[in-house]
mmCIF file of N, CA and C in Angstrom:
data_model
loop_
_atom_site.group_PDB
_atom_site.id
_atom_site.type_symbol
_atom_site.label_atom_id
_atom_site.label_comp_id
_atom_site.label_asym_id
_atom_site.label_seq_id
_atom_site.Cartn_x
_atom_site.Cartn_y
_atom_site.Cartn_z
ATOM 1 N N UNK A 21 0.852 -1.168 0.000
ATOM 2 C CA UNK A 21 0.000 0.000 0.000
ATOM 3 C C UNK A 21 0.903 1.239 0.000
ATOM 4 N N UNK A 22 0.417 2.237 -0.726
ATOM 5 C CA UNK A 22 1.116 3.611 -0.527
ATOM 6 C C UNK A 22 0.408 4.779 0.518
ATOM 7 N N UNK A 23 1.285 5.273 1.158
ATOM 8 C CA UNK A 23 0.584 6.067 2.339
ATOM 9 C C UNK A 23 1.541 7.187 2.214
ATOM 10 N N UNK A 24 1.155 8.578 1.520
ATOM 11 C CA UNK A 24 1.662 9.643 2.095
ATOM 12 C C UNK A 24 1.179 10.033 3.166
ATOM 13 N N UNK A 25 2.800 10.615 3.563
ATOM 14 C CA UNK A 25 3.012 11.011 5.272
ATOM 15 C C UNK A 25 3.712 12.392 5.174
ATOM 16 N N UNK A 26 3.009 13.409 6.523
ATOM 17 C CA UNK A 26 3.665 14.580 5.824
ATOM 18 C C UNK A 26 3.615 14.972 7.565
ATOM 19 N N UNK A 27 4.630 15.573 8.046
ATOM 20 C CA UNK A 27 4.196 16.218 9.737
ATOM 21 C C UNK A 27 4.881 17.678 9.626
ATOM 22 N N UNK A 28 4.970 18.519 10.878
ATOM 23 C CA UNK A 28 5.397 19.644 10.771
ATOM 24 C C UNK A 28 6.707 19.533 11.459
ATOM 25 N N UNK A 29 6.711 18.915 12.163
ATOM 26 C CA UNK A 29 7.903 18.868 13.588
ATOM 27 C C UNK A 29 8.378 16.852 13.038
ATOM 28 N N UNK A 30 9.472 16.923 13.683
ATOM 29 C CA UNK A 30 10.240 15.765 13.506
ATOM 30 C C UNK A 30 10.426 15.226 15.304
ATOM 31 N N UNK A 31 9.914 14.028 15.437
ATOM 32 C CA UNK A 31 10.451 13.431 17.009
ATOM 33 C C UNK A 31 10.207 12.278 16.834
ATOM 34 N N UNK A 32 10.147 11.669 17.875
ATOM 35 C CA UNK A 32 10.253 10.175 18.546
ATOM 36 C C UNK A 32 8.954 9.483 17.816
ATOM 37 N N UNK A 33 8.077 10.248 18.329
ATOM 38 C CA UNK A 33 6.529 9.528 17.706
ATOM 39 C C UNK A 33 6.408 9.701 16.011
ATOM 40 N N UNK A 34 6.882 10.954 15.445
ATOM 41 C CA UNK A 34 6.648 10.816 13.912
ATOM 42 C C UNK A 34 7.500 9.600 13.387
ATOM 43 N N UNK A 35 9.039 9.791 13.849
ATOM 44 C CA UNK A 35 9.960 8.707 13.375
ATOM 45 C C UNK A 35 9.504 7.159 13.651
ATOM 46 N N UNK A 36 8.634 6.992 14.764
ATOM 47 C CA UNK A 36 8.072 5.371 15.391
ATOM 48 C C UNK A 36 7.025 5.073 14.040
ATOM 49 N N UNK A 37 6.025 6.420 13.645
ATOM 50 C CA UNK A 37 5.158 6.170 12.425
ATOM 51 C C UNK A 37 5.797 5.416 11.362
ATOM 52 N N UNK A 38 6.901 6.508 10.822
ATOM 53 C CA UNK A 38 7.559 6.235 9.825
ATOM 54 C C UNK A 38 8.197 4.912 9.498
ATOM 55 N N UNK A 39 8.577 4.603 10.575
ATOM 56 C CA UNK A 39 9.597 3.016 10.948
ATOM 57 C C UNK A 39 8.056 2.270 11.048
ATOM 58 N N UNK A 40 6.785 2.399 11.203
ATOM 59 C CA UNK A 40 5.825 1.119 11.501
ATOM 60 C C UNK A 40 5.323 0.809 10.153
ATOM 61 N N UNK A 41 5.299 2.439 8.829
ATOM 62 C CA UNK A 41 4.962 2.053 7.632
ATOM 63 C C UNK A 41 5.928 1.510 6.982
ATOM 64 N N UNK A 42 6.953 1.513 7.102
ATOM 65 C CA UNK A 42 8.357 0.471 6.328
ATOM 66 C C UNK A 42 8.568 -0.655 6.523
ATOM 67 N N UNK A 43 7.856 -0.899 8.167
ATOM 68 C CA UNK A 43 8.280 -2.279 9.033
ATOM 69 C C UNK A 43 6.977 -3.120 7.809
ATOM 70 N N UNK A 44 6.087 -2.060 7.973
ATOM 71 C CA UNK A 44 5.146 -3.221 7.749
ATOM 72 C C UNK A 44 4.789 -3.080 5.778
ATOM 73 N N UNK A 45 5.913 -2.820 5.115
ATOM 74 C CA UNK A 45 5.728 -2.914 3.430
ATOM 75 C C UNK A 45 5.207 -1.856 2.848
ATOM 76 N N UNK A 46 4.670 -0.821 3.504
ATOM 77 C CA UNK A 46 4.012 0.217 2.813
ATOM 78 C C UNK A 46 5.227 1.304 2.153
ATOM 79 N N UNK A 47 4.791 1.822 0.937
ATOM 80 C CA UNK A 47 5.574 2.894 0.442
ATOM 81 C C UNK A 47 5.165 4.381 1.111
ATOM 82 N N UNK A 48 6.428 4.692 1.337
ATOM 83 C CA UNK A 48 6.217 6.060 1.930
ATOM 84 C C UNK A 48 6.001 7.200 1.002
ATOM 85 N N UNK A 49 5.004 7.975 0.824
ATOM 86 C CA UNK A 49 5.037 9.188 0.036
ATOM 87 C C UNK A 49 4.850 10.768 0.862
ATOM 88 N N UNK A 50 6.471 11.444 0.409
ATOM 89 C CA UNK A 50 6.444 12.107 1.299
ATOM 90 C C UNK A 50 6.518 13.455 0.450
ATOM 91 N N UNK A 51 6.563 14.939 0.448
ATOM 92 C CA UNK A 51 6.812 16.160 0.710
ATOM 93 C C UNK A 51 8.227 15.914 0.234
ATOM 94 N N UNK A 52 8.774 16.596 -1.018
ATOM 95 C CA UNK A 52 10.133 16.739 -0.827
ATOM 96 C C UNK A 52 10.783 17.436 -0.144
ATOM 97 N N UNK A 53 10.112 18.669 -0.079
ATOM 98 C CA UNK A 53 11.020 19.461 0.952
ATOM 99 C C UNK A 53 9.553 20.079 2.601
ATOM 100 N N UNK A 54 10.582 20.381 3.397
ATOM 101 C CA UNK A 54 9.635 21.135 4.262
ATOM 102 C C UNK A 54 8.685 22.247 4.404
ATOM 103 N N UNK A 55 7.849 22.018 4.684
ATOM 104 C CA UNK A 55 6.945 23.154 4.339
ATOM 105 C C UNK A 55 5.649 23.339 5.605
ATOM 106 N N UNK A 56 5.208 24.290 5.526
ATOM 107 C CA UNK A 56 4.186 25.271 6.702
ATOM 108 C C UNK A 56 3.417 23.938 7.189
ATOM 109 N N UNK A 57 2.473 23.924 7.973
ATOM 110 C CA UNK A 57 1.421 22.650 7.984
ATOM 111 C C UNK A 57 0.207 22.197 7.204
ATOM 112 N N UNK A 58 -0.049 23.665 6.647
ATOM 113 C CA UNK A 58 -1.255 23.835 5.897
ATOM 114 C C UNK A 58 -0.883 23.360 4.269
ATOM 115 N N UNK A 59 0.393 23.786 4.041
ATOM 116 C CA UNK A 59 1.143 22.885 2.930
ATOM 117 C C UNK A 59 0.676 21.380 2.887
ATOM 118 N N UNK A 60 1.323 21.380 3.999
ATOM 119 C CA UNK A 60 1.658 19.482 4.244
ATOM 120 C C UNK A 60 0.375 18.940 4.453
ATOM 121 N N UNK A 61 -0.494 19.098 5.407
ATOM 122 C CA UNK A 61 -1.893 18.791 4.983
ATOM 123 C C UNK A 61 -2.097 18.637 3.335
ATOM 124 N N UNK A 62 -2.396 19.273 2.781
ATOM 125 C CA UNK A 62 -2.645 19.484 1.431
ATOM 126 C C UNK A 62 -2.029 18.984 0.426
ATOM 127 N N UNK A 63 -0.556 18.723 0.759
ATOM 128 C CA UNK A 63 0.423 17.828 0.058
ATOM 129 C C UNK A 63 -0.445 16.036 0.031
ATOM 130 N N UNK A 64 -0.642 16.108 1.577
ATOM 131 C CA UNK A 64 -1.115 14.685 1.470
ATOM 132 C C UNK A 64 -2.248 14.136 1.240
ATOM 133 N N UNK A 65 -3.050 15.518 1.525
ATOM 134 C CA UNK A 65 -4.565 15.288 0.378
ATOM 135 C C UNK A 65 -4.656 15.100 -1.042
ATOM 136 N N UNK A 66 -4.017 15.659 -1.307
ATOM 137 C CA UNK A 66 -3.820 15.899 -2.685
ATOM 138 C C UNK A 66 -3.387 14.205 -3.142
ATOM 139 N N UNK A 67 -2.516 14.090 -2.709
ATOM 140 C CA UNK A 67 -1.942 12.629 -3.118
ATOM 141 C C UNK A 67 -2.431 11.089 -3.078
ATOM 142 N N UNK A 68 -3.626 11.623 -1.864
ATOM 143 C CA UNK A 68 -4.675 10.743 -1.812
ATOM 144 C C UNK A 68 -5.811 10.913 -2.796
ATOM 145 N N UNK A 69 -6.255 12.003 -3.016
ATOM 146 C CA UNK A 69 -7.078 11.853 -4.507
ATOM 147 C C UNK A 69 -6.959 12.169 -5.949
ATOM 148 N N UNK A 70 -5.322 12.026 -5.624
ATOM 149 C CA UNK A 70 -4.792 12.151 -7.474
ATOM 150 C C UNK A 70 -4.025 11.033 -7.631
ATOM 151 N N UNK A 71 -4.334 9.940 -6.444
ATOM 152 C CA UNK A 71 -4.017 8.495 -6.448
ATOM 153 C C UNK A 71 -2.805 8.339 -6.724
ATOM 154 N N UNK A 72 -1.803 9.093 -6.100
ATOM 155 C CA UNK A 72 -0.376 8.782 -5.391
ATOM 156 C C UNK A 72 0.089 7.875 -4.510
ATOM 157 N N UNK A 73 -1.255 8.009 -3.421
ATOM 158 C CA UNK A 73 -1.345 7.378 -2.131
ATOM 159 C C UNK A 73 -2.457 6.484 -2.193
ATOM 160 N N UNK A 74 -2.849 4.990 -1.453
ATOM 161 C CA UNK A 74 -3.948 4.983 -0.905
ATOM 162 C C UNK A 74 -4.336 5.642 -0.156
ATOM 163 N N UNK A 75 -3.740 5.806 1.172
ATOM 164 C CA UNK A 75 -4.237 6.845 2.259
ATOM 165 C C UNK A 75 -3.053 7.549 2.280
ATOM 166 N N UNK A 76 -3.151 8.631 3.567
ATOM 167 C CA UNK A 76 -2.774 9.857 4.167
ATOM 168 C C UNK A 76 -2.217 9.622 5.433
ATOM 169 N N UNK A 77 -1.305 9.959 5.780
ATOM 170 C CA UNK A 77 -1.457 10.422 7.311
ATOM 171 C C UNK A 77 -0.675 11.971 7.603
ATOM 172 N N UNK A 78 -1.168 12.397 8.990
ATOM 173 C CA UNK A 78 -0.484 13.838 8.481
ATOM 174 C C UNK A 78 -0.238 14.214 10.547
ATOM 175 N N UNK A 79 0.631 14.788 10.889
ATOM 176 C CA UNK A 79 0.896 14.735 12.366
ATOM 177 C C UNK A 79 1.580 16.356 11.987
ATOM 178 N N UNK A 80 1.238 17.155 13.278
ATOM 179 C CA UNK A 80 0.767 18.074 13.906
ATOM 180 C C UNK A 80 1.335 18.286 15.246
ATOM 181 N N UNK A 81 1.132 19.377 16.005
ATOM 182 C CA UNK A 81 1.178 19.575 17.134
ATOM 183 C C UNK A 81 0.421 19.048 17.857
ATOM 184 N N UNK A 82 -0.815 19.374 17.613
ATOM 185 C CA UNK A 82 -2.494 18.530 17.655
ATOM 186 C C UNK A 82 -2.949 17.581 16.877
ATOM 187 N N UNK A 83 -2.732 17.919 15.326
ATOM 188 C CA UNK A 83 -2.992 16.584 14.403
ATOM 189 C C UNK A 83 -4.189 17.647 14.044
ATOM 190 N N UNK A 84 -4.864 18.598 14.774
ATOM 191 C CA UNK A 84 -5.759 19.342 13.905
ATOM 192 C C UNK A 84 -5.850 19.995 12.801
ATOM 193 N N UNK A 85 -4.790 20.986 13.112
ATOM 194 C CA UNK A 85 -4.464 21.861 11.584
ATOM 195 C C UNK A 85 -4.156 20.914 10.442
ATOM 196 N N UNK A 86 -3.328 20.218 10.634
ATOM 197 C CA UNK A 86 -3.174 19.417 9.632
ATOM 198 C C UNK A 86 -4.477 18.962 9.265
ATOM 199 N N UNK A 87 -5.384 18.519 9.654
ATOM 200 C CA UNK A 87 -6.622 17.801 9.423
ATOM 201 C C UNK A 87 -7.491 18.650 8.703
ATOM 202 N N UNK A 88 -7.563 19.791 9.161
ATOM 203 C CA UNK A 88 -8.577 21.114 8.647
ATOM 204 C C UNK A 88 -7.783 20.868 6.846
ATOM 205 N N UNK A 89 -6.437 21.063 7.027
ATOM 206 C CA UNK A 89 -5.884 21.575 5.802
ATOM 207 C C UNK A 89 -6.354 20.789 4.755
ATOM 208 N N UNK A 90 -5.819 19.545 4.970
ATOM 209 C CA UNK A 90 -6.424 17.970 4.243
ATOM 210 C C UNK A 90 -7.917 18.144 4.012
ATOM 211 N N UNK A 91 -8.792 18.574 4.852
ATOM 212 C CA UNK A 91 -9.940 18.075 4.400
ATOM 213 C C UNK A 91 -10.506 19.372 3.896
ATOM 214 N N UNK A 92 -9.907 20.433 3.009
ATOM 215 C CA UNK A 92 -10.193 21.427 2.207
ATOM 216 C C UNK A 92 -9.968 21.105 0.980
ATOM 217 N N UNK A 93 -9.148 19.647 0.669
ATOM 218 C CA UNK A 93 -9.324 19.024 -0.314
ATOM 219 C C UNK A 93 -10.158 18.486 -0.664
ATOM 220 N N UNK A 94 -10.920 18.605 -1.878
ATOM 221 C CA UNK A 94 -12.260 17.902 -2.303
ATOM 222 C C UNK A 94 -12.369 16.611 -2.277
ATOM 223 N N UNK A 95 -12.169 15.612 -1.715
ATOM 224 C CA UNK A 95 -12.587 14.419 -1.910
ATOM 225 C C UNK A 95 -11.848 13.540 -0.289
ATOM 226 N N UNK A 96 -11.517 14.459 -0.131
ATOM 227 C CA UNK A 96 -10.228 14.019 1.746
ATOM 228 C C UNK A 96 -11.820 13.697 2.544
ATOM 229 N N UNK A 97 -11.287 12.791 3.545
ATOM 230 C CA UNK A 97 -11.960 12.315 5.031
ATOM 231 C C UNK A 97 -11.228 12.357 5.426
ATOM 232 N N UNK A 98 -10.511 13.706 6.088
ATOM 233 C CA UNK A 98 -9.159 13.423 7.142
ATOM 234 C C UNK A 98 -9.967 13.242 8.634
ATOM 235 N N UNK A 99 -9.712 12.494 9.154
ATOM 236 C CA UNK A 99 -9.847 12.063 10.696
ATOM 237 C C UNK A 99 -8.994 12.065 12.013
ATOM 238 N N UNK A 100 -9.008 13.047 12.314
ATOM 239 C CA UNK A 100 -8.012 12.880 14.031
ATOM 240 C C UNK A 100 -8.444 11.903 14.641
ATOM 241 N N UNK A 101 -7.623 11.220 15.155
ATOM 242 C CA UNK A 101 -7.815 9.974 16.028
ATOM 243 C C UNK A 101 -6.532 10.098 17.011
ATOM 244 N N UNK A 102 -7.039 9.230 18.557
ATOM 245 C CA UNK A 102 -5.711 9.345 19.235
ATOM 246 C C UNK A 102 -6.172 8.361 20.238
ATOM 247 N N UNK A 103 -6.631 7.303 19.643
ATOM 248 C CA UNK A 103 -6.662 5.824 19.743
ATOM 249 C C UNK A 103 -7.282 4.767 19.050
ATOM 250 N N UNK A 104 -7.067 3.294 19.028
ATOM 251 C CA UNK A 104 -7.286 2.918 17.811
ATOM 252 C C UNK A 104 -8.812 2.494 17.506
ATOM 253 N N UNK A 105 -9.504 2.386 19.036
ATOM 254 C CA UNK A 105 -11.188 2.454 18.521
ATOM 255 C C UNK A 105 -11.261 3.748 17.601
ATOM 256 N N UNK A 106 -10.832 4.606 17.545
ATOM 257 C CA UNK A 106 -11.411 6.344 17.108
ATOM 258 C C UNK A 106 -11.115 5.976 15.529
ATOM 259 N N UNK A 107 -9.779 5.488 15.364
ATOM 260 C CA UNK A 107 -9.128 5.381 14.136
ATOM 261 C C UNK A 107 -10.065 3.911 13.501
ATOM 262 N N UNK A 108 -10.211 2.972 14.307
ATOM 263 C CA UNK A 108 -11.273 2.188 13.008
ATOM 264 C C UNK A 108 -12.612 2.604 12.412
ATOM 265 N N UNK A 109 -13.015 3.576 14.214
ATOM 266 C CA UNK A 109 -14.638 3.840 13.988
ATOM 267 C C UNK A 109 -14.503 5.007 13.021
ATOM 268 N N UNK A 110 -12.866 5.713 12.282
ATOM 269 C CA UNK A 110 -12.942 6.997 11.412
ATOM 270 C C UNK A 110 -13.073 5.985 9.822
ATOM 271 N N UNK A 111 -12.440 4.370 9.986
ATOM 272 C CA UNK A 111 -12.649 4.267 8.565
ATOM 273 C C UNK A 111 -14.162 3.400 8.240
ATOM 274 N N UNK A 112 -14.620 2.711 9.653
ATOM 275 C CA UNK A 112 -15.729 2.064 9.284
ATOM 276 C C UNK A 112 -16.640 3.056 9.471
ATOM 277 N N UNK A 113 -17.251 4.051 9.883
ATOM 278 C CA UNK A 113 -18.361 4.651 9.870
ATOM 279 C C UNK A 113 -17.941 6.164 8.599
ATOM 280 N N UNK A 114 -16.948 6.426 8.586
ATOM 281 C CA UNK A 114 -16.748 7.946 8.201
ATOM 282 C C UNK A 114 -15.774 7.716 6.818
ATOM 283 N N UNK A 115 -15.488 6.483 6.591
ATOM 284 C CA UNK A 115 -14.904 6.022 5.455
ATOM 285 C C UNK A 115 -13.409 6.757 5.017
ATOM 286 N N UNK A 116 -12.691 7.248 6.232
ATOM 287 C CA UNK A 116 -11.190 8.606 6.632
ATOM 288 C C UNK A 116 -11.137 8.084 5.655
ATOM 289 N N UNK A 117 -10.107 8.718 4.616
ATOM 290 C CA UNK A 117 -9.198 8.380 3.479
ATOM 291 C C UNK A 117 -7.609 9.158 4.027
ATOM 292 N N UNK A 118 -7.600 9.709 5.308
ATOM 293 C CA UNK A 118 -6.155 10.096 5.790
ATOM 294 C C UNK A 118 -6.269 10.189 7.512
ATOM 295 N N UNK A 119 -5.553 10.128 8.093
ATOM 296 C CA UNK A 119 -5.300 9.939 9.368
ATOM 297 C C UNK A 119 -4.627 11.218 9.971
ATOM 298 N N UNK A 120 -5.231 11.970 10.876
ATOM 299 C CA UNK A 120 -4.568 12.863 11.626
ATOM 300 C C UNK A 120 -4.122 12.341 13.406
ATOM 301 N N UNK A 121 -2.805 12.832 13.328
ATOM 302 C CA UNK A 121 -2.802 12.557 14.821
ATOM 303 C C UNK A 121 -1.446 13.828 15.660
ATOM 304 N N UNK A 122 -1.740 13.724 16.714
ATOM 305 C CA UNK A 122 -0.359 14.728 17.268
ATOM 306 C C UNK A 122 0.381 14.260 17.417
ATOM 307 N N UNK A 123 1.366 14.741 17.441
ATOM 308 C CA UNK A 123 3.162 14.726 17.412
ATOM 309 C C UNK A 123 3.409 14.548 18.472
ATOM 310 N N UNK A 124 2.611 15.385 19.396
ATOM 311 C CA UNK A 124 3.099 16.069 20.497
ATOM 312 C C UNK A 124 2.386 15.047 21.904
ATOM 313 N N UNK A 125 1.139 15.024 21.879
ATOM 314 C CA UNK A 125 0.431 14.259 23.015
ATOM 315 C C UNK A 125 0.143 13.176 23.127
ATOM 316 N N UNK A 126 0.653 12.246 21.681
ATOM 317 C CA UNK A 126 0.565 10.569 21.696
ATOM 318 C C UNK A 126 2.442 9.982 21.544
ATOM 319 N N UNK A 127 2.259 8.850 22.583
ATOM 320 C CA UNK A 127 3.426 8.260 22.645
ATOM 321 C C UNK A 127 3.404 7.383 21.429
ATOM 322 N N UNK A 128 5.406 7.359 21.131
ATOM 323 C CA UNK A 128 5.131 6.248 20.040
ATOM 324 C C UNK A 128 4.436 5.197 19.852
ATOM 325 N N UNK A 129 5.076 4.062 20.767
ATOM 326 C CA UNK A 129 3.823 3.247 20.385
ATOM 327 C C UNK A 129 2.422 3.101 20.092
ATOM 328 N N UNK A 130 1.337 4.429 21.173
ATOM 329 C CA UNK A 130 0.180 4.454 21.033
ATOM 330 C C UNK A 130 0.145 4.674 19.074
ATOM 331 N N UNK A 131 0.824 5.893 19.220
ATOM 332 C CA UNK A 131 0.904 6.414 17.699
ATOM 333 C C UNK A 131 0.602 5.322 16.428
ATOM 334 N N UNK A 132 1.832 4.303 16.704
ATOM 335 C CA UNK A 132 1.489 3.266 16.173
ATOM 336 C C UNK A 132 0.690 2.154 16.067
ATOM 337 N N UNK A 133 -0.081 1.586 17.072
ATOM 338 C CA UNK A 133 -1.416 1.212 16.772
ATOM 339 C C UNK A 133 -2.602 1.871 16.663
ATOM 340 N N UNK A 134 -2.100 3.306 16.852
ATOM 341 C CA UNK A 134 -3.670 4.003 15.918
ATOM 342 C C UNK A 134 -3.531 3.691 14.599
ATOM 343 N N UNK A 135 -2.326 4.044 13.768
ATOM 344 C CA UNK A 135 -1.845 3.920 12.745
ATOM 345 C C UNK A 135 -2.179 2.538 12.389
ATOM 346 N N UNK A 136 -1.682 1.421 12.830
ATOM 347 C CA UNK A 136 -2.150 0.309 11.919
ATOM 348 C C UNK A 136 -3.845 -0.342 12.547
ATOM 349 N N UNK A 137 -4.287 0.461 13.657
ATOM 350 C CA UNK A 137 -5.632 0.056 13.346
ATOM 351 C C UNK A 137 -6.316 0.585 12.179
ATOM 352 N N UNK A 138 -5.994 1.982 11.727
ATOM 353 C CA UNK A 138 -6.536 2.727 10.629
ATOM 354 C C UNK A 138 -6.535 1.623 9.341
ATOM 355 N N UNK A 139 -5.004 1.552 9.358
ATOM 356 C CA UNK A 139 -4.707 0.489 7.863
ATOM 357 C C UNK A 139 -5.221 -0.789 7.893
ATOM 358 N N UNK A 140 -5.511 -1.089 8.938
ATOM 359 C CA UNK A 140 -6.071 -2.657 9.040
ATOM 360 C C UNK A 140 -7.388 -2.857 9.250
ATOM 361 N N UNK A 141 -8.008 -1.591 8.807
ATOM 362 C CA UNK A 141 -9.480 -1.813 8.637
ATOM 363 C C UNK A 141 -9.870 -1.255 7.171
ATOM 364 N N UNK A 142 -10.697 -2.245 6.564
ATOM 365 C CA UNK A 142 -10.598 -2.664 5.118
ATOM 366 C C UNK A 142 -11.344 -1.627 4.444
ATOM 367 N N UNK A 143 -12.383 -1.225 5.350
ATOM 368 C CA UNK A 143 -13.294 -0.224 4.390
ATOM 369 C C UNK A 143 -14.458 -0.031 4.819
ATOM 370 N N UNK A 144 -15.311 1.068 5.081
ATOM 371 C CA UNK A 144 -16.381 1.591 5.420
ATOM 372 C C UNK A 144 -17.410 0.388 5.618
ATOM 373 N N UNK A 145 -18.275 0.312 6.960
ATOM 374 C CA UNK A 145 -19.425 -0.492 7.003
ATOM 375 C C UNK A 145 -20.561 -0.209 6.176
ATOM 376 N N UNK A 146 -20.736 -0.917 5.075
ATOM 377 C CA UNK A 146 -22.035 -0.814 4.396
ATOM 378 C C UNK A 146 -23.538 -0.064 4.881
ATOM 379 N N UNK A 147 -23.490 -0.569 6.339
ATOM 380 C CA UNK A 147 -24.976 0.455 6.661
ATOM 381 C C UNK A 147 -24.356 1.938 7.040
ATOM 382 N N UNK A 148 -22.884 2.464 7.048
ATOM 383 C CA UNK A 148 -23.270 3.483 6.521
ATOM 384 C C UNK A 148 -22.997 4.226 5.113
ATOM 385 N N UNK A 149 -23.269 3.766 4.296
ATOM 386 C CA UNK A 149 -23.141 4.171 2.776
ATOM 387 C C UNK A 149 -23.771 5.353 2.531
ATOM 388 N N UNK A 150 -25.219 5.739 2.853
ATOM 389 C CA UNK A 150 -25.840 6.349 3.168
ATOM 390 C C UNK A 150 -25.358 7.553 3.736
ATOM 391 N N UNK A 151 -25.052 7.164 4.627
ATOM 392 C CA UNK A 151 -24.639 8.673 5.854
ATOM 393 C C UNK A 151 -22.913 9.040 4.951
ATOM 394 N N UNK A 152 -21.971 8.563 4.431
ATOM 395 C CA UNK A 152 -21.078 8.358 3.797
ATOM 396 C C UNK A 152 -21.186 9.334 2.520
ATOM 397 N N UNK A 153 -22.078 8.583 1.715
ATOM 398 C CA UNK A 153 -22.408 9.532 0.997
ATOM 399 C C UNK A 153 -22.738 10.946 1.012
ATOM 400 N N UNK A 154 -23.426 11.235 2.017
ATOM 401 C CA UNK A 154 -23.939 12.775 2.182
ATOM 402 C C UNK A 154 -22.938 13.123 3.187
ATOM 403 N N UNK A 155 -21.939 13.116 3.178
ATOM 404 C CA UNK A 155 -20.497 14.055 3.821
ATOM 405 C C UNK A 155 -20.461 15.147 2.096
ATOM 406 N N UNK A 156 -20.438 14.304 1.234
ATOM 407 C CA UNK A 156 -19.818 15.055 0.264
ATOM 408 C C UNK A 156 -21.000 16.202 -0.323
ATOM 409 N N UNK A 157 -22.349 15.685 -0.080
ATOM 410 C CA UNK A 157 -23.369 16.979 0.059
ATOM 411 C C UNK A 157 -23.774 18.128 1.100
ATOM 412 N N UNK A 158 -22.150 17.639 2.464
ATOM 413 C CA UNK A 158 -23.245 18.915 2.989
ATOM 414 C C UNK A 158 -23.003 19.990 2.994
ATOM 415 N N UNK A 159 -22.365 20.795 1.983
ATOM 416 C CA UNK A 159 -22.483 22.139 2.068
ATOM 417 C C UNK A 159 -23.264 22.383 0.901
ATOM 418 N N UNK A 160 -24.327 21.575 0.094
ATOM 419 C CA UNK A 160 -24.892 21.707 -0.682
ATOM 420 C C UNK A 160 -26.613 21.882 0.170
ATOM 421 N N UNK A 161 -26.787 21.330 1.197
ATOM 422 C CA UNK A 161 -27.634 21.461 1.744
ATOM 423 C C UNK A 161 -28.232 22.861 2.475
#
């Protein structure tokens, strides 16, 4: 699987991410160079729906900004999560297509099984297709 990864700050927990998507076969797609957060958000949205990436992940101080940024991309479900019920219930009910999390307030390891609960859940629960669908209508409403 390909997963662009994009953060603002460099530490212990981004580098544990980085080392869990290599450990476990995924291609890393990253940002060549450094850039603001609202960049990097957007770097990794982008790459998720111009099918660079399967998914996203994007880390933050909070994991918020990054998240806002990403999901100003037209077709992003970025999801903060900062454990791994949050991170399955973002791909089975809310169908995330990128993962937000902080840099700053999750330890590596946690970091990393949010991270591969995200990836190790296959794809949106069918009963909500419905509710799924109308994310992408509601500012049409």
């Amino acid at each position: 699987m390909r997963v662009a990864f994009a953060s603002d700050d460099e530490n212990e927990t981004t580098r544990a991410v980085v080392a869990a998507l290599v450990e476990d076969g995924h291609a890393v797609v990253r940002p060549d160079k450094a850039e603001s957060w609202p960049d990097l958000g957007r770097f990794v949205g982008r790459a998720v729906v111009e099918g660079r990436a399967d998914y996203g992940v994007v880390m933050c101080w909070t994991g918020t900004g990054t998240a806002i940024a990403a999901n100003k991309v037209p077709g992003v479900r970025a999801a903060l999560a900062w454990d791994p019920w949050i991170a399955r219930g973002a791909r089975l009910w809310n169908d995330a297509n990128v993962l937000a999390m902080s840099l700053k307030r999750l330890a590596p390891d946690v970091a990393v099984e949010v991270l591969r609960a995200f990836l190790a859940t296959s794809g949106p629960d069918p009963d909500e297709a419905a509710n799924i669908a109308a994310i992408e209508n509601v500012a049409e409403t």
